[in-house]
Coordinates of C-alpha atoms and ligand atoms in Angstrom, one line a residue:
X1 CA -62.4 34.2 109.0
X2 CA -65.7 32.8 108.0
X3 CA -68.0 35.7 107.4
X4 CA -68.7 35.0 103.8
X5 CA -70.3 36.8 101.0
X6 CA -72.2 34.5 98.7
X7 CA -71.3 34.7 95.0
X8 CA -74.9 35.3 94.1
X9 CA -75.8 34.6 90.5
X10 CA -73.1 31.9 89.8
X11 CA -74.1 28.3 89.2
X12 CA -72.9 25.6 91.6
X13 CA -70.1 24.4 89.3
X14 CA -68.8 27.9 88.8
X15 CA -68.8 28.6 92.6
X16 CA -67.0 25.2 93.1
X17 CA -64.2 26.4 90.9
X18 CA -64.1 30.1 91.7
X19 CA -65.7 31.0 95.1
X20 CA -63.0 32.2 97.4
X21 CA -60.4 31.3 94.8
X22 CA -59.5 34.6 93.0
X23 CA -56.0 34.6 91.5
X24 CA -53.5 35.4 94.3
X25 CA -53.1 39.2 94.6
X26 CA -49.4 39.1 95.2
X27 CA -48.3 36.7 92.5
X28 CA -51.2 36.2 90.1
X29 CA -51.1 32.4 90.9
X30 CA -54.3 30.9 89.6
X31 CA -54.3 28.1 92.1
X32 CA -54.9 29.1 95.7
X33 CA -51.5 29.1 97.4
X34 CA -50.8 26.8 100.4
X35 CA -49.9 29.3 103.0
X36 CA -47.8 27.5 105.6
X37 CA -46.9 30.6 107.6
X38 CA -48.2 30.2 111.2
X39 CA -48.0 34.0 111.9
X40 CA -48.7 37.1 109.8
X41 CA -47.0 40.5 109.9
X42 CA -48.8 43.5 111.4
X43 CA -48.3 46.9 109.9
X44 CA -48.9 48.3 113.3
X45 CA -50.6 47.1 116.5
X46 CA -54.2 46.2 115.6
X47 CA -53.5 46.8 111.9
X48 CA -53.1 43.6 109.8
X49 CA -54.4 42.1 106.6
X50 CA -57.0 39.9 108.2
X51 CA -54.7 37.2 109.5
X52 CA -52.8 37.1 112.8
X53 CA -52.1 33.5 113.8
X54 CA -52.9 30.4 111.7
X55 CA -55.1 28.6 114.3
X56 CA -57.4 31.6 114.2
X57 CA -57.4 32.1 110.5
X58 CA -55.3 31.1 107.5
X59 CA -55.6 32.2 103.9
X60 CA -55.8 28.7 102.4
X61 CA -58.4 27.7 105.0
X62 CA -60.3 30.9 104.4
X63 CA -60.6 30.1 100.6
X64 CA -62.0 26.6 101.4
X65 CA -64.4 28.0 104.0
X66 CA -65.7 30.6 101.5
X67 CA -66.1 28.0 98.8
X68 CA -67.9 25.3 100.7
X69 CA -70.1 27.8 102.5
X70 CA -71.1 29.1 99.1
X71 CA -71.9 25.6 97.8
X72 CA -74.1 25.0 100.9
X73 CA -75.8 28.3 100.4
X74 CA -74.5 29.4 103.8
X75 CA -73.3 32.8 105.2
X76 CA -70.7 31.1 107.3
X77 CA -68.4 28.2 106.9
X78 CA -65.8 26.6 109.2
X79 CA -63.2 23.9 108.3
X80 CA -62.1 21.4 110.8
X81 CA -59.4 18.7 111.1
X82 CA -62.0 15.8 110.7
X83 CA -65.7 15.3 110.4
X84 CA -65.9 14.3 114.0
X85 CA -64.0 17.4 115.1
X86 CA -66.6 19.4 113.2
X87 CA -69.4 17.5 114.9
X88 CA -67.7 18.0 118.3
X89 CA -67.6 21.8 117.7
X90 CA -71.3 21.9 116.8
X91 CA -72.3 20.0 120.0
X92 CA -70.5 22.7 122.0
X93 CA -73.4 25.1 121.2
X94 CA -75.5 23.1 123.6
X95 CA -75.7 23.6 127.4
X96 CA -75.5 20.8 130.0
X97 CA -78.8 19.0 130.3
X98 CA -79.8 19.7 126.7
X99 CA -81.0 16.5 125.0
X100 CA -79.7 15.4 121.6
X101 CA -82.2 13.5 119.5
X102 CA -80.5 11.2 117.0
X103 CA -81.7 9.2 114.1
X104 CA -81.7 5.5 114.9
X105 CA -79.2 4.5 112.2
X106 CA -76.7 7.4 112.6
X107 CA -73.0 6.9 111.6
X108 CA -71.4 4.8 114.4
X109 CA -68.7 7.5 115.1
X110 CA -71.4 10.1 115.7
X111 CA -73.2 7.7 118.0
X112 CA -69.9 7.0 119.9
X113 CA -69.2 10.8 120.2
X114 CA -72.6 11.5 121.6
X115 CA -73.0 8.4 123.8
X116 CA -69.4 8.0 125.1
X117 CA -68.0 11.5 125.1
X118 CA -71.0 13.9 125.5
X119 CA -73.4 11.8 127.6
X120 CA -71.0 11.5 130.5
X121 CA -70.6 15.2 130.5
X122 CA -74.3 15.6 131.2
X123 CA -75.9 15.6 127.7
X124 CA -78.7 13.0 127.4
X125 CA -79.6 11.5 124.0
X126 CA -82.4 9.5 122.5
X127 CA -82.2 7.5 119.2
X128 CA -85.5 7.7 117.3
X129 CA -87.1 6.9 114.0
X130 CA -86.9 10.2 112.2
X131 CA -88.9 8.9 109.2
X132 CA -92.1 8.7 111.4
X133 CA -92.9 12.4 111.9
X134 CA -96.2 11.8 113.7
X135 CA -94.5 9.2 116.0
X136 CA -91.7 11.6 116.7
X137 CA -94.1 14.4 117.5
X138 CA -96.0 12.2 119.9
X139 CA -92.9 10.9 121.8
X140 CA -90.8 14.0 121.6
X141 CA -88.7 14.3 124.8
X142 CA -89.4 17.8 126.2
X143 CA -85.7 18.5 127.0
X144 CA -84.6 18.1 123.3
X145 CA -82.5 21.0 122.1
X146 CA -80.9 19.5 119.0
X147 CA -82.0 17.0 116.4
X148 CA -79.1 15.4 114.7
X149 CA -80.0 13.8 111.4
X150 CA -78.3 12.2 108.4
X151 CA -80.1 11.8 105.1
X152 CA -79.3 9.4 103.4
X153 CA -78.0 7.6 106.5
X154 CA -74.9 5.5 106.9
X155 CA -75.2 2.6 106.2
X156 CA -78.9 1.9 105.6
X157 CA -79.4 5.0 103.3
X158 CA -82.7 5.8 105.0
X159 CA -83.9 9.3 104.0
X160 CA -85.8 11.7 106.2
X161 CA -87.8 14.8 105.3
X162 CA -85.6 17.7 106.4
X163 CA -88.3 20.3 105.9
X164 CA -90.8 18.3 108.1
X165 CA -88.3 17.6 110.9
X166 CA -87.2 21.3 110.8
X167 CA -90.8 22.5 111.2
X168 CA -91.4 20.1 114.1
X169 CA -88.1 20.8 115.8
X170 CA -88.4 24.6 115.5
X171 CA -91.9 24.4 116.9
X172 CA -90.5 22.6 119.9
X173 CA -87.5 24.9 120.3
X174 CA -84.7 22.6 119.0
X175 CA -82.0 23.2 116.5
X176 CA -81.7 20.9 113.5
X177 CA -78.2 19.6 112.4
X178 CA -77.9 17.8 109.1
X179 CA -74.9 15.6 108.3
X180 CA -74.8 16.2 104.6
X181 CA -71.8 13.9 104.0
X182 CA -73.6 11.3 101.9
X183 CA -75.6 13.7 99.7
X184 CA -73.1 16.6 99.4
X185 CA -74.3 20.1 98.6
X186 CA -74.5 19.2 94.9
X187 CA -77.4 16.7 95.6
X188 CA -79.0 18.4 98.6
X189 CA -78.9 21.7 100.4
X190 CA -80.3 21.3 103.9
X191 CA -80.1 25.0 105.0
X192 CA -82.6 25.9 102.2
X193 CA -84.9 23.2 103.6
X194 CA -84.9 24.7 107.1
X195 CA -81.9 23.1 108.8
X196 CA -79.9 25.3 111.1
X197 CA -76.5 23.7 110.8
X198 CA -74.9 21.4 108.2
X199 CA -71.9 19.2 109.0
X200 CA -69.6 17.2 106.7
X201 CA -67.0 14.7 106.8
X202 CA -64.9 16.4 104.1
X203 CA -62.9 13.2 104.1
X204 CA -65.6 11.8 101.8
X205 CA -67.1 13.3 98.7
X206 CA -65.8 16.9 99.3
X207 CA -62.2 15.7 99.3
X208 CA -63.2 12.9 96.9
X209 CA -59.8 11.2 96.5
X210 CA -59.2 9.2 99.8
X211 CA -56.2 11.4 100.6
X212 CA -57.3 13.9 103.2
X213 CA -59.2 13.8 106.5
X214 CA -61.3 16.9 107.1
X215 CA -64.6 18.3 108.4
X216 CA -66.8 21.2 107.7
X217 CA -69.6 23.2 109.3
X218 CA -71.9 25.6 107.4
X219 CA -74.7 27.8 108.8
X220 CA -76.5 31.0 108.4
X221 CA -77.3 32.2 111.9
X222 CA -74.8 34.9 113.0
X223 CA -74.9 34.2 116.7
X224 CA -74.4 30.5 116.3
X225 CA -71.6 31.2 113.8
X226 CA -69.9 33.4 116.4
X227 CA -70.0 30.4 118.8
X228 CA -68.6 28.0 116.3
X229 CA -65.9 30.5 115.3
X230 CA -65.0 30.9 119.0
X231 CA -64.7 27.1 119.6
X232 CA -62.9 26.5 116.3
X233 CA -60.2 28.9 117.6
X234 CA -60.5 28.2 121.3
X235 CA -60.4 24.3 121.0
X236 CA -58.2 24.5 118.0
X237 CA -59.3 21.4 115.9
X238 CA -58.3 23.2 112.7
X239 CA -57.1 21.5 109.5
X240 CA -53.6 22.0 108.1
X241 CA -53.2 24.4 105.1
X242 CA -52.2 21.5 102.8
X243 CA -55.3 19.6 103.9
X244 CA -57.4 22.6 103.1
X245 CA -55.8 22.8 99.7
X246 CA -56.6 19.1 99.0
X247 CA -60.3 19.6 100.0
X248 CA -60.5 22.8 97.9
X249 CA -59.0 20.9 94.9
X250 CA -61.5 18.0 95.4
X251 CA -64.5 20.3 95.6
X252 CA -63.8 21.8 92.1
X253 CA -64.9 18.5 90.5
X254 CA -67.6 17.6 93.0
X255 CA -70.5 18.1 90.5
X256 CA -69.1 16.0 87.7
X257 CA -67.9 13.3 90.2
X258 CA -71.4 13.1 91.8
X259 CA -73.0 12.7 88.4
X260 CA -70.8 9.7 87.6
X261 CA -71.2 8.3 91.2
X262 CA -75.0 8.4 90.8
X263 CA -75.0 6.8 87.3
X264 CA -72.7 4.0 88.3
X265 CA -74.8 3.4 91.5
X266 CA -77.9 3.0 89.3
X267 CA -76.1 0.3 87.2
X268 CA -75.0 -1.6 90.3
X269 CA -78.6 -1.4 91.8
X270 CA -79.9 -2.9 88.6
X271 CA -77.5 -5.8 88.9
X272 CA -78.4 -6.4 92.6
X273 CA -82.1 -6.3 92.0
X274 CA -81.8 -9.1 89.4
X275 CA -79.4 -11.3 91.5
X276 CA -80.9 -14.4 93.3
X277 CA -78.4 -14.2 96.2
X278 CA -79.4 -10.7 97.1
X279 CA -82.2 -10.2 99.6
X280 CA -82.8 -6.5 100.0
X281 CA -81.3 -3.6 98.0
X282 CA -81.1 -0.3 99.9
X283 CA -81.0 2.7 97.5
X284 CA -83.1 5.9 97.9
X285 CA -84.3 5.8 94.3
X286 CA -86.2 2.6 94.8
X287 CA -89.9 3.3 95.4
X288 CA -90.2 0.9 98.4
X289 CA -87.1 2.4 100.1
X290 CA -87.7 4.0 103.5
X291 CA -87.9 7.8 102.8
X292 CA -87.9 7.4 99.0
X293 CA -90.5 10.2 98.8
X294 CA -88.3 12.5 101.0
X295 CA -85.3 11.8 98.8
X296 CA -87.2 12.4 95.6
X297 CA -88.4 15.7 97.0
X298 CA -85.2 17.1 98.4
X299 CA -82.3 15.5 96.4
X300 CA -81.2 16.3 92.9
X301 CA -80.2 12.6 92.4
X302 CA -79.9 9.6 94.7
X303 CA -76.2 9.4 95.4
X304 CA -73.3 7.0 95.1
X305 CA -73.8 4.7 98.1
X306 CA -75.6 1.4 97.7
X307 CA -76.2 -1.2 100.5
X308 CA -77.7 -4.6 100.3
X309 CA -78.3 -7.8 102.3
X310 CA -77.7 -11.4 101.3
X311 CA -80.1 -14.2 101.7
X312 CA -79.4 -16.8 104.3
X313 CA -79.2 -20.3 102.7
X314 CA -78.8 -23.9 104.1
X315 CA -75.1 -23.6 103.3
X316 CA -74.4 -20.1 104.8
X317 CA -75.8 -17.5 107.2
X318 CA -76.5 -14.0 105.7
X319 CA -73.4 -12.8 107.5
X320 CA -71.2 -15.6 106.0
X321 CA -72.5 -14.7 102.5
X322 CA -71.8 -11.0 103.1
X323 CA -68.2 -11.9 104.1
X324 CA -67.8 -14.1 101.1
X325 CA -68.9 -11.3 98.7
X326 CA -66.6 -8.7 100.3
X327 CA -63.7 -11.2 100.0
X328 CA -64.1 -11.7 96.2
X329 CA -64.4 -8.3 94.6
X330 CA -61.3 -7.1 92.8
X331 CA -62.1 -3.6 91.7
X332 CA -64.1 -2.8 94.8
X333 CA -61.5 -2.6 97.4
X334 CA -62.3 -4.0 100.9
X335 CA -61.9 -0.8 103.0
X336 CA -63.7 1.6 105.3
X337 CA -64.6 5.2 104.3
X338 CA -66.5 6.2 101.2
X339 CA -67.1 9.0 98.7
X340 CA -63.9 8.9 96.7
X341 CA -63.1 8.1 93.0
X342 CA -62.3 4.5 93.6
X343 CA -65.1 1.9 94.5
X344 CA -65.0 0.5 98.0
X345 CA -66.9 -2.4 99.6
X346 CA -67.2 -3.2 103.3
X347 CA -69.1 -5.2 106.0
X348 CA -70.6 -2.4 108.3
X349 CA -71.4 -4.9 111.2
X350 CA -67.8 -5.8 111.6
X351 CA -66.1 -2.7 110.3
X352 CA -67.5 0.9 110.3
X353 CA -70.4 0.1 112.6
X354 CA -68.7 -2.3 115.0
X355 CA -69.0 0.4 117.7
X356 CA -72.8 0.3 117.6
X357 CA -73.1 -3.5 118.2
X358 CA -75.6 -4.2 120.9
X359 CA -77.0 -0.6 120.8
X360 CA -80.3 0.6 119.2
X361 CA -78.2 1.5 116.1
X362 CA -76.9 -2.1 115.5
X363 CA -76.9 -2.9 111.7
X364 CA -77.9 -6.2 110.1
X365 CA -75.2 -8.9 110.0
X366 CA -76.0 -9.7 106.4
X367 CA -75.4 -6.1 105.2
X368 CA -72.8 -5.1 102.7
X369 CA -72.1 -1.4 101.9
X370 CA -70.7 -0.1 98.6
X371 CA -69.2 3.2 97.9
X372 CA -69.6 3.2 94.1
X373 CA -66.7 5.1 92.5
X374 CA -66.3 6.8 89.1
X375 CA -64.6 4.0 87.2
X376 CA -66.3 2.5 84.1
X377 CA -69.7 1.3 85.2
X378 CA -69.6 -1.9 83.2
X379 CA -66.3 -2.9 84.9
X380 CA -67.9 -2.3 88.3
X381 CA -71.0 -4.4 87.4
X382 CA -68.8 -7.2 86.1
X383 CA -66.7 -7.2 89.3
X384 CA -69.6 -7.3 91.7
X385 CA -71.4 -9.9 89.6
X386 CA -68.4 -12.3 89.7
X387 CA -68.1 -11.8 93.5
X388 CA -71.9 -12.6 94.0
X389 CA -71.6 -15.6 91.7
X390 CA -69.3 -17.2 94.4
X391 CA -72.5 -17.7 96.4
X392 CA -74.1 -19.9 93.8
Ligands
PLP1 N1 -70.4 11.6 109.2 C1 -70.6 10.5 108.4 C2 -71.9 10.3 107.7 C3 -69.5 9.6 108.2 O1 -69.6 8.6 107.4 C4 -68.2 9.9 108.9 C5 -67.0 9.0 108.7 O2 -67.2 7.9 108.1 C6 -68.2 11.0 109.7 C7 -69.3 11.8 109.8 C8 -66.9 11.3 110.5 O3 -66.0 11.9 109.7 P1 -64.4 11.8 109.8 O4 -64.1 10.4 109.6 O5 -63.8 12.7 108.8 O6 -64.1 12.3 111.2

């Protein structure tokens, strides 16, 4: 499955609830059934209802693929067992010797996949500052065949101009992949801005409830889609039907969740900007933030992720201060991952981004990352304020 008709004319929220999710023809069930069957009856050889074997295609997965493709404004959508499985399948469109150009603060797992799995197979990579388009044009490696960008990035929330990168990359014969995990299709639609492929960790905002690991690929090009469809089936990193159901259920409320995530993030940013222990606040809405102009141009709102660094004092290093704060929040749970209803706090240097220590992607030791949830904003502000006050 995966050749998808868009539900032209419906708004985002309507497509989130209805695209690919018509009442079940057999029973009238309003909620997409979880089809566990691994195999599907043929009426005769070569004559079936669109499904043969569940690795190749499954009705619950097809509903999810139709829905999320529609939200990304894509003709094709493919669901995977994790975000990294989705990324791995996208990288398989390259040929040996093709260079991957990566933003210099990409997610650590993406960096690990490219540098530890793909590079030894003969795929060179370079990490570069994607916010500096002129610098990028001047130092562009000639063998680049794919630009891999996140915007906003994890964990520094740097934003890059998708339209400008796509124009440059296409001029130089490279594909542009956008990891849209942090923004979600509600806040940003990379394909409409010129990107070739969108990837997601569906584990985050798409699922939205910290109860499913999943990945997604969305794209328009029919030839590339045929290759992704082939590797989805041939390599087999598909999600289970129950996991597809959970992501589909999450996606129905994506728009209203994102609105609350953004509003709560704004309240947290205001607290951080006024707190003496805080050194830098990283949030794309702030006018001095790297890529603020790009974010303002291409995003509907600025997202639910907020990062900040702590001042070094005579009593404590910046890292010790960061560890003190993450130890004292009560509502913000100390945990990896992001994008779900509950608020999380973490120390990227020692947790999510430990794998990039010593590399060009190393993150500041005094950095704290927040995934701001959808709880009452006032409660979240009070919780973070009391944790910061331990530094006084
Ligand atoms: N992309 C981004 C931006 C992420 O934050 C993550 C995970 O944290 C991934 C991709 C990988 O996704 P998964 O953990 O679902 O494999």
